[in-house]
Each structure stands twice: as structure tokens, then as C-alpha cells.
Amino acid sequence: MYKDLENKVAVITGGSKGIGNAIAERFGQEGMSVVINYNSDEKGAQEAADNVKAQGGQAVIVKADISTEEGNQALLDAAIEHFGKLDVWVNNAGMEIKAPLTEMTLKDWNKVISIDETGVFLGSRTAVKYFTENDHQGNIINMSSVHQQIPWPTFASYAAAKGGVKLFTETIAMEYANKNIRVNSIGPGAINTPINAKKFADKAQYEKTVSLIPMDRIGKPEEVAAGAAWLASDQSSYVTGITLFIDGGMTLYPGFKNGEG
Ligand code: BGC
């Protein structure tokens, strides 16, 4: 637990399930107040809010489309209205659509980019405006992926968006480094979340994924949430512009693990 997180206020986009849900719960354990954003899964968001409260934190849920300016503004407004301020903004909402390049429609490309990349831009801009206009210490955490670094055939839109998130994070981290605002990313590997449920239900695909992980196991959402809590806390006070990979070693070129090459 991080003492300085107590009574801090966070916005988490895509908080109704998976990693976002786990971050909300962890922030609740830290005694934080959380605005939990959702798009369609109101029930999941409500459960996440109940969990935060059960852990000792406060929570409200807000339906909003984070690929729009109004959607992000609504999240900031909720933080101010219910909790009086904003300290931490987690751009977590994400999606992926599988298709070989020649079958990737412009519509699907735009959908992925609008959530995974434009959403991160808009969320960050909303938070940074608030921090700078109020002379407030600020913290932004962007959910990237191992695929900001590892090419991922049939997921070109997702990999392009996450590669964009990497340089966006580094660039705005530098832009605001001397203004008391830290900006970092987390790069999860294969984590046990709804985005992967179908894939992991297939034994062969599950085993193939595990074979890409030096630690030989899929990660847990709480293990990603632990990284988010550290990045949000003052224990990482000298850290900005990094991507914290939480991936069981997936980014370590596991194809070489027996000395191949
Ligand atoms: C994706 C998962 C995938 C993992 C490792 C993540 O960014 O969302 O679907 O299993 O990367 O490839």
C-alpha cells in the first residue's frame, strides 16, 4: 500500500472489466476515489464500483465514449463534481480487431485507432489541461501493450495504435516533465482478461501463448494493477516517459531462450 495515494482522485477509462476493473479495485484498496468509465457494460462498472467501496474507497460510474472530446470532458466533470479534484488519469480503454491487412476495412481500422490511440490523446489532453490550469501535480498512465514493441501480424491496427501510444507517452512526458506532471505507460503481455477469453478457451491457442512467455504462465489483472499503483504513487516520483512491461518476460525474445541464433 502507498500512503500518499489515500484520498487521491482517479479517472479510469474502460473500468468495467479486465485490467481497468483490477486497477479500480486496487485504487480502492489504496483508499482512493475513482471515476469508473464504461461504454456498454453498466453491470460490470457497477460491480467494479461496489468493489472499490468494499475496499474502503469511493466510486462513481460514468458512461462515456472516450473517443470523443465530450466523453472525456464528462469524466473530468464527474471527478470534480463528486470528489472535488483530479490527481490520476488512467487511459485504459482498448480494443482489438483481428484481420489480415488485405481484409482490414477502413471502418475497423478507424474504430481501433479511435479508441486505442485517439482516446489516449483526448484523455491525456483533458487531464493535462486540468493539471496546468489548476497548477496541480498530475499523473497519467496509458495502457499500452507488448505490441508497442512486438510486431503482431493480423493485428496491424492495434500494433500501430500501441506503437503510437509509446511515442505519444514519451513526447508528452517530455513536454510536461518540468511542470509536475508525470506520464508513463504500462505494457501488459498476455493477461487473463475478457479480451483474451475466447482465445484462451481454446487449449491449443492457450498453450501457444504460454510458450511465448518465459515465466510459463498467463498474467493476472492484479499484477498489472500493482504496476499502476506504483506509477500513480510518489514511490515512482522520478519516473516519467517509461513503459513498464508487465509481461512475464514476453518482450525478451523468447524464441532465443535455448541459445538459438
Ligand atoms: C493483447 C492480447 C495478447 C497480448 C500478447 C495484448 O496486448 O491485448 O490479446 O494476448 O497482447 O500477445
mmCIF file of C-alpha atoms and ligand atoms in Angstrom:
data_model
loop_
_atom_site.group_PDB
_atom_site.id
_atom_site.type_symbol
_atom_site.label_atom_id
_atom_site.label_comp_id
_atom_site.label_asym_id
_atom_site.label_seq_id
_atom_site.Cartn_x
_atom_site.Cartn_y
_atom_site.Cartn_z
ATOM 1 C CA MET A 1 0.000 0.000 0.000
ATOM 2 C CA TYR A 2 1.114 3.533 -0.771
ATOM 3 C CA LYS A 3 0.212 6.016 1.931
ATOM 4 C CA ASP A 4 0.315 9.028 -0.399
ATOM 5 C CA LEU A 5 -2.447 7.561 -2.600
ATOM 6 C CA GLU A 6 -5.038 7.835 0.153
ATOM 7 C CA ASN A 7 -7.760 10.354 -0.848
ATOM 8 C CA LYS A 8 -6.307 10.804 -4.329
ATOM 9 C CA VAL A 9 -8.851 11.001 -7.149
ATOM 10 C CA ALA A 10 -8.512 8.920 -10.315
ATOM 11 C CA VAL A 11 -10.322 8.525 -13.608
ATOM 12 C CA ILE A 12 -10.055 5.083 -15.205
ATOM 13 C CA THR A 13 -11.329 4.638 -18.757
ATOM 14 C CA GLY A 14 -12.675 1.199 -19.622
ATOM 15 C CA GLY A 15 -13.056 0.287 -15.963
ATOM 16 C CA SER A 16 -15.903 -2.201 -16.222
ATOM 17 C CA LYS A 17 -13.774 -5.256 -16.910
ATOM 18 C CA GLY A 18 -10.314 -6.770 -17.160
ATOM 19 C CA ILE A 19 -7.286 -4.661 -16.326
ATOM 20 C CA GLY A 20 -9.319 -1.460 -15.790
ATOM 21 C CA ASN A 21 -11.525 -3.237 -13.292
ATOM 22 C CA ALA A 22 -8.479 -4.571 -11.420
ATOM 23 C CA ILE A 23 -6.904 -1.106 -11.294
ATOM 24 C CA ALA A 24 -10.147 0.319 -9.872
ATOM 25 C CA GLU A 25 -10.179 -2.335 -7.160
ATOM 26 C CA ARG A 26 -6.517 -1.744 -6.313
ATOM 27 C CA PHE A 27 -7.062 2.019 -6.172
ATOM 28 C CA GLY A 28 -9.972 1.302 -3.818
ATOM 29 C CA GLN A 29 -7.612 -0.655 -1.556
ATOM 30 C CA GLU A 30 -5.347 2.378 -1.565
ATOM 31 C CA GLY A 31 -8.242 4.497 -0.250
ATOM 32 C CA MET A 32 -8.666 6.438 -3.483
ATOM 33 C CA SER A 33 -11.807 7.855 -5.095
ATOM 34 C CA VAL A 34 -12.385 6.539 -8.581
ATOM 35 C CA VAL A 35 -14.439 7.587 -11.589
ATOM 36 C CA ILE A 36 -15.052 4.325 -13.433
ATOM 37 C CA ASN A 37 -15.811 4.829 -17.102
ATOM 38 C CA TYR A 38 -17.663 2.253 -19.186
ATOM 39 C CA ASN A 39 -19.018 2.065 -22.685
ATOM 40 C CA SER A 40 -21.665 -0.659 -22.665
ATOM 41 C CA ASP A 41 -21.132 -2.910 -19.629
ATOM 42 C CA GLU A 42 -23.003 -0.994 -16.935
ATOM 43 C CA LYS A 43 -23.282 -4.089 -14.739
ATOM 44 C CA GLY A 44 -19.504 -4.653 -14.810
ATOM 45 C CA ALA A 45 -18.895 -0.991 -13.987
ATOM 46 C CA GLN A 46 -21.335 -1.147 -11.084
ATOM 47 C CA GLU A 47 -19.618 -4.268 -9.727
ATOM 48 C CA ALA A 48 -16.255 -2.538 -10.041
ATOM 49 C CA ALA A 49 -17.653 0.448 -8.116
ATOM 50 C CA ASP A 50 -19.061 -1.842 -5.414
ATOM 51 C CA ASN A 51 -15.632 -3.485 -5.118
ATOM 52 C CA VAL A 52 -13.909 -0.124 -4.726
ATOM 53 C CA LYS A 53 -16.337 0.797 -1.945
ATOM 54 C CA ALA A 54 -15.928 -2.592 -0.263
ATOM 55 C CA GLN A 55 -12.159 -1.961 -0.233
ATOM 56 C CA GLY A 56 -12.639 1.385 1.505
ATOM 57 C CA GLY A 57 -12.513 3.753 -1.460
ATOM 58 C CA GLN A 58 -15.215 5.815 -3.166
ATOM 59 C CA ALA A 59 -16.502 5.332 -6.697
ATOM 60 C CA VAL A 60 -18.925 6.572 -9.320
ATOM 61 C CA ILE A 61 -19.599 5.079 -12.744
ATOM 62 C CA VAL A 62 -19.895 7.174 -15.901
ATOM 63 C CA LYS A 63 -20.963 6.004 -19.347
ATOM 64 C CA ALA A 64 -18.935 7.876 -21.961
ATOM 65 C CA ASP A 65 -17.404 7.388 -25.388
ATOM 66 C CA ILE A 66 -13.718 8.068 -24.770
ATOM 67 C CA SER A 67 -13.024 8.557 -28.461
ATOM 68 C CA THR A 68 -14.850 11.907 -28.208
ATOM 69 C CA GLU A 69 -13.957 15.230 -26.576
ATOM 70 C CA GLU A 70 -17.314 15.370 -24.767
ATOM 71 C CA GLY A 71 -16.837 11.852 -23.400
ATOM 72 C CA ASN A 72 -13.517 12.715 -21.799
ATOM 73 C CA GLN A 73 -14.841 16.041 -20.504
ATOM 74 C CA ALA A 74 -17.728 14.181 -18.842
ATOM 75 C CA LEU A 75 -15.215 12.050 -16.928
ATOM 76 C CA LEU A 76 -13.284 15.065 -15.681
ATOM 77 C CA ASP A 77 -16.539 16.816 -14.736
ATOM 78 C CA ALA A 78 -17.608 13.743 -12.733
ATOM 79 C CA ALA A 79 -14.298 13.707 -10.842
ATOM 80 C CA ILE A 80 -14.678 17.379 -9.908
ATOM 81 C CA GLU A 81 -18.380 17.142 -9.112
ATOM 82 C CA HIS A 82 -18.135 14.061 -6.886
ATOM 83 C CA PHE A 83 -14.630 14.260 -5.453
ATOM 84 C CA GLY A 84 -13.542 17.890 -5.944
ATOM 85 C CA LYS A 85 -10.321 17.328 -7.912
ATOM 86 C CA LEU A 86 -8.313 15.071 -10.214
ATOM 87 C CA ASP A 87 -4.914 13.526 -9.415
ATOM 88 C CA VAL A 88 -4.501 10.484 -11.658
ATOM 89 C CA TRP A 89 -5.886 9.706 -15.133
ATOM 90 C CA VAL A 90 -5.611 6.153 -16.485
ATOM 91 C CA ASN A 91 -6.181 5.802 -20.242
ATOM 92 C CA ASN A 92 -7.013 2.130 -20.095
ATOM 93 C CA ALA A 93 -9.889 1.527 -22.545
ATOM 94 C CA GLY A 94 -8.811 -0.562 -25.508
ATOM 95 C CA MET A 95 -9.926 -2.972 -28.182
ATOM 96 C CA GLU A 96 -8.510 -5.148 -30.928
ATOM 97 C CA ILE A 97 -9.892 -6.398 -34.238
ATOM 98 C CA LYS A 98 -8.145 -9.288 -35.963
ATOM 99 C CA ALA A 99 -7.816 -9.176 -39.754
ATOM 100 C CA PRO A 100 -5.096 -9.722 -42.320
ATOM 101 C CA LEU A 101 -4.138 -6.409 -43.913
ATOM 102 C CA THR A 102 -5.959 -7.015 -47.193
ATOM 103 C CA GLU A 103 -9.177 -7.743 -45.297
ATOM 104 C CA MET A 104 -8.901 -4.889 -42.835
ATOM 105 C CA THR A 105 -11.693 -2.414 -43.515
ATOM 106 C CA LEU A 106 -11.195 1.313 -43.116
ATOM 107 C CA LYS A 107 -14.119 1.304 -40.715
ATOM 108 C CA ASP A 108 -12.458 -1.260 -38.421
ATOM 109 C CA TRP A 109 -9.079 0.466 -38.692
ATOM 110 C CA ASN A 110 -10.658 3.771 -37.645
ATOM 111 C CA LYS A 111 -12.516 2.092 -34.788
ATOM 112 C CA VAL A 112 -9.343 0.629 -33.268
ATOM 113 C CA ILE A 113 -7.323 3.822 -33.754
ATOM 114 C CA SER A 114 -10.121 5.975 -32.300
ATOM 115 C CA ILE A 115 -10.224 4.006 -29.040
ATOM 116 C CA ASP A 116 -6.619 2.827 -28.631
ATOM 117 C CA GLU A 117 -4.814 5.952 -29.816
ATOM 118 C CA THR A 118 -7.142 8.950 -30.190
ATOM 119 C CA GLY A 119 -8.744 8.074 -26.852
ATOM 120 C CA VAL A 120 -5.321 8.250 -25.193
ATOM 121 C CA PHE A 121 -4.672 11.643 -26.812
ATOM 122 C CA LEU A 122 -8.029 13.074 -25.741
ATOM 123 C CA GLY A 123 -7.863 11.672 -22.213
ATOM 124 C CA SER A 124 -4.334 12.984 -21.733
ATOM 125 C CA ARG A 125 -5.229 16.405 -23.115
ATOM 126 C CA THR A 126 -8.263 16.681 -20.839
ATOM 127 C CA ALA A 127 -6.197 15.741 -17.774
ATOM 128 C CA VAL A 128 -3.171 17.906 -18.620
ATOM 129 C CA LYS A 129 -5.395 20.953 -19.235
ATOM 130 C CA TYR A 130 -6.898 20.476 -15.786
ATOM 131 C CA PHE A 131 -3.475 19.971 -14.143
ATOM 132 C CA THR A 132 -1.857 23.009 -15.795
ATOM 133 C CA GLU A 133 -4.827 25.354 -15.373
ATOM 134 C CA ASN A 134 -5.063 24.456 -11.672
ATOM 135 C CA ASP A 135 -1.331 24.280 -11.022
ATOM 136 C CA HIS A 136 -1.957 20.741 -9.774
ATOM 137 C CA GLN A 137 0.505 17.855 -9.596
ATOM 138 C CA GLY A 138 -0.556 15.340 -12.228
ATOM 139 C CA ASN A 139 -0.119 11.712 -13.147
ATOM 140 C CA ILE A 140 -1.130 9.982 -16.377
ATOM 141 C CA ILE A 141 -0.911 6.242 -17.039
ATOM 142 C CA ASN A 142 -1.512 4.911 -20.550
ATOM 143 C CA MET A 143 -2.335 1.262 -21.143
ATOM 144 C CA SER A 144 -0.097 0.203 -23.993
ATOM 145 C CA SER A 145 0.920 -3.387 -24.780
ATOM 146 C CA VAL A 146 3.911 -5.574 -25.508
ATOM 147 C CA HIS A 147 2.756 -4.868 -29.081
ATOM 148 C CA GLN A 148 4.118 -1.333 -28.921
ATOM 149 C CA GLN A 149 7.356 -3.246 -29.467
ATOM 150 C CA ILE A 150 6.493 -6.723 -30.811
ATOM 151 C CA PRO A 151 5.030 -6.726 -34.342
ATOM 152 C CA TRP A 152 1.711 -8.615 -34.414
ATOM 153 C CA PRO A 153 0.588 -9.930 -37.801
ATOM 154 C CA THR A 154 -3.208 -9.761 -38.380
ATOM 155 C CA PHE A 155 -3.445 -7.038 -35.708
ATOM 156 C CA ALA A 156 -1.772 -4.176 -37.609
ATOM 157 C CA SER A 157 -4.244 -1.526 -36.426
ATOM 158 C CA TYR A 158 -3.725 -2.496 -32.766
ATOM 159 C CA ALA A 159 0.074 -2.622 -33.082
ATOM 160 C CA ALA A 160 0.077 0.718 -34.930
ATOM 161 C CA ALA A 161 -2.043 2.301 -32.189
ATOM 162 C CA LYS A 162 0.152 0.945 -29.388
ATOM 163 C CA GLY A 163 3.342 1.998 -31.180
ATOM 164 C CA GLY A 164 1.735 5.428 -31.373
ATOM 165 C CA VAL A 165 0.939 5.369 -27.657
ATOM 166 C CA LYS A 166 4.630 4.705 -26.914
ATOM 167 C CA LEU A 167 5.911 7.833 -28.661
ATOM 168 C CA PHE A 168 2.904 9.890 -27.567
ATOM 169 C CA THR A 169 3.679 8.972 -23.945
ATOM 170 C CA GLU A 170 7.375 9.808 -24.335
ATOM 171 C CA THR A 171 6.638 13.074 -26.119
ATOM 172 C CA ILE A 172 4.106 14.485 -23.675
ATOM 173 C CA ALA A 173 6.158 13.192 -20.730
ATOM 174 C CA MET A 174 8.968 15.432 -22.006
ATOM 175 C CA GLU A 175 6.600 18.319 -22.754
ATOM 176 C CA TYR A 176 5.373 18.421 -19.133
ATOM 177 C CA ALA A 177 8.332 16.952 -17.237
ATOM 178 C CA ASN A 178 9.153 20.247 -15.533
ATOM 179 C CA LYS A 179 5.517 21.064 -14.763
ATOM 180 C CA ASN A 180 4.989 18.464 -12.065
ATOM 181 C CA ILE A 181 3.158 16.094 -14.410
ATOM 182 C CA ARG A 182 4.397 12.522 -14.948
ATOM 183 C CA VAL A 183 3.259 10.426 -17.905
ATOM 184 C CA ASN A 184 4.025 6.717 -18.192
ATOM 185 C CA SER A 185 2.735 3.642 -19.987
ATOM 186 C CA ILE A 186 2.213 0.065 -18.944
ATOM 187 C CA GLY A 187 2.879 -2.687 -21.480
ATOM 188 C CA PRO A 188 0.974 -5.796 -20.410
ATOM 189 C CA GLY A 189 1.672 -9.116 -22.068
ATOM 190 C CA ALA A 190 -0.916 -11.892 -22.169
ATOM 191 C CA ILE A 191 -3.229 -11.325 -19.209
ATOM 192 C CA ASN A 192 -6.272 -13.292 -18.126
ATOM 193 C CA THR A 193 -8.968 -10.803 -19.190
ATOM 194 C CA PRO A 194 -12.173 -10.812 -21.276
ATOM 195 C CA ILE A 195 -10.264 -9.536 -24.355
ATOM 196 C CA ASN A 196 -8.465 -12.912 -24.360
ATOM 197 C CA ALA A 197 -11.284 -15.152 -23.088
ATOM 198 C CA LYS A 198 -12.168 -16.700 -26.447
ATOM 199 C CA LYS A 199 -8.546 -17.310 -27.394
ATOM 200 C CA PHE A 200 -7.632 -18.865 -24.043
ATOM 201 C CA ALA A 201 -10.717 -21.109 -24.092
ATOM 202 C CA ASP A 202 -9.015 -22.929 -26.978
ATOM 203 C CA LYS A 203 -6.400 -25.220 -25.392
ATOM 204 C CA ALA A 204 -4.002 -25.153 -28.352
ATOM 205 C CA GLN A 205 -4.060 -21.357 -28.572
ATOM 206 C CA TYR A 206 -3.666 -21.051 -24.822
ATOM 207 C CA GLU A 207 -0.595 -23.298 -24.863
ATOM 208 C CA LYS A 208 0.847 -21.434 -27.853
ATOM 209 C CA THR A 209 0.530 -18.158 -25.939
ATOM 210 C CA VAL A 210 2.120 -19.635 -22.798
ATOM 211 C CA SER A 211 5.031 -20.861 -24.951
ATOM 212 C CA LEU A 212 5.771 -17.195 -25.759
ATOM 213 C CA ILE A 213 6.173 -16.321 -22.072
ATOM 214 C CA PRO A 214 9.487 -17.104 -20.339
ATOM 215 C CA MET A 215 7.704 -17.299 -16.973
ATOM 216 C CA ASP A 216 5.452 -20.026 -18.449
ATOM 217 C CA ARG A 217 2.144 -18.570 -17.330
ATOM 218 C CA ILE A 218 -0.522 -16.038 -18.238
ATOM 219 C CA GLY A 219 -0.543 -12.880 -16.113
ATOM 220 C CA LYS A 220 -3.229 -11.788 -13.673
ATOM 221 C CA PRO A 221 -5.029 -8.429 -13.908
ATOM 222 C CA GLU A 222 -3.925 -7.680 -10.298
ATOM 223 C CA GLU A 223 -0.295 -7.952 -11.409
ATOM 224 C CA VAL A 224 -0.885 -5.137 -13.889
ATOM 225 C CA ALA A 225 -2.856 -3.138 -11.322
ATOM 226 C CA ALA A 226 0.121 -3.348 -8.932
ATOM 227 C CA GLY A 227 2.234 -1.571 -11.557
ATOM 228 C CA ALA A 228 -0.424 1.095 -11.993
ATOM 229 C CA ALA A 229 -0.500 1.745 -8.236
ATOM 230 C CA TRP A 230 3.289 2.134 -8.153
ATOM 231 C CA LEU A 231 3.289 4.507 -11.128
ATOM 232 C CA ALA A 232 0.457 6.537 -9.554
ATOM 233 C CA SER A 233 2.248 6.781 -6.216
ATOM 234 C CA ASP A 234 5.107 9.004 -5.114
ATOM 235 C CA GLN A 235 7.306 5.894 -4.901
ATOM 236 C CA SER A 236 7.878 6.433 -8.634
ATOM 237 C CA SER A 237 8.383 10.182 -8.228
ATOM 238 C CA TYR A 238 11.451 10.309 -10.532
ATOM 239 C CA VAL A 239 9.918 8.147 -13.271
ATOM 240 C CA THR A 240 8.423 9.669 -16.404
ATOM 241 C CA GLY A 241 8.167 8.628 -20.056
ATOM 242 C CA ILE A 242 8.745 4.916 -19.460
ATOM 243 C CA THR A 243 6.788 1.858 -20.466
ATOM 244 C CA LEU A 244 6.640 -0.584 -17.600
ATOM 245 C CA PHE A 245 6.361 -4.004 -19.223
ATOM 246 C CA ILE A 246 4.370 -6.439 -17.090
ATOM 247 C CA ASP A 247 4.626 -9.463 -19.317
ATOM 248 C CA GLY A 248 6.384 -12.432 -17.669
ATOM 249 C CA GLY A 249 9.318 -11.746 -19.995
ATOM 250 C CA MET A 250 7.382 -11.777 -23.276
ATOM 251 C CA THR A 251 9.422 -8.856 -24.633
ATOM 252 C CA LEU A 252 12.697 -10.734 -24.026
ATOM 253 C CA TYR A 253 12.756 -12.526 -27.429
ATOM 254 C CA PRO A 254 11.645 -15.925 -26.027
ATOM 255 C CA GLY A 255 12.384 -17.567 -29.414
ATOM 256 C CA PHE A 256 16.041 -17.419 -28.375
ATOM 257 C CA LYS A 257 15.549 -18.960 -24.923
ATOM 258 C CA ASN A 258 17.674 -22.051 -25.540
ATOM 259 C CA GLY A 259 20.614 -20.184 -27.024
ATOM 260 C CA GLU A 260 19.278 -20.254 -30.589
ATOM 261 C CA GLY A 261 20.656 -17.801 -33.070
HETATM 262 C C1 BGC B 1 -3.361 -8.261 -26.329
HETATM 263 C C2 BGC B 1 -3.641 -9.707 -26.042
HETATM 264 C C3 BGC B 1 -2.427 -10.572 -26.336
HETATM 265 C C4 BGC B 1 -1.189 -9.999 -25.687
HETATM 266 C C5 BGC B 1 0.069 -10.777 -26.025
HETATM 267 C C6 BGC B 1 -2.108 -7.853 -25.628
HETATM 268 O O1 BGC B 1 -1.848 -6.519 -25.908
HETATM 269 O O2 BGC B 1 -4.466 -7.485 -25.911
HETATM 270 O O3 BGC B 1 -4.757 -10.126 -26.794
HETATM 271 O O4 BGC B 1 -2.635 -11.885 -25.870
HETATM 272 O O5 BGC B 1 -1.032 -8.665 -26.064
HETATM 273 O O6 BGC B 1 0.189 -11.036 -27.388
#
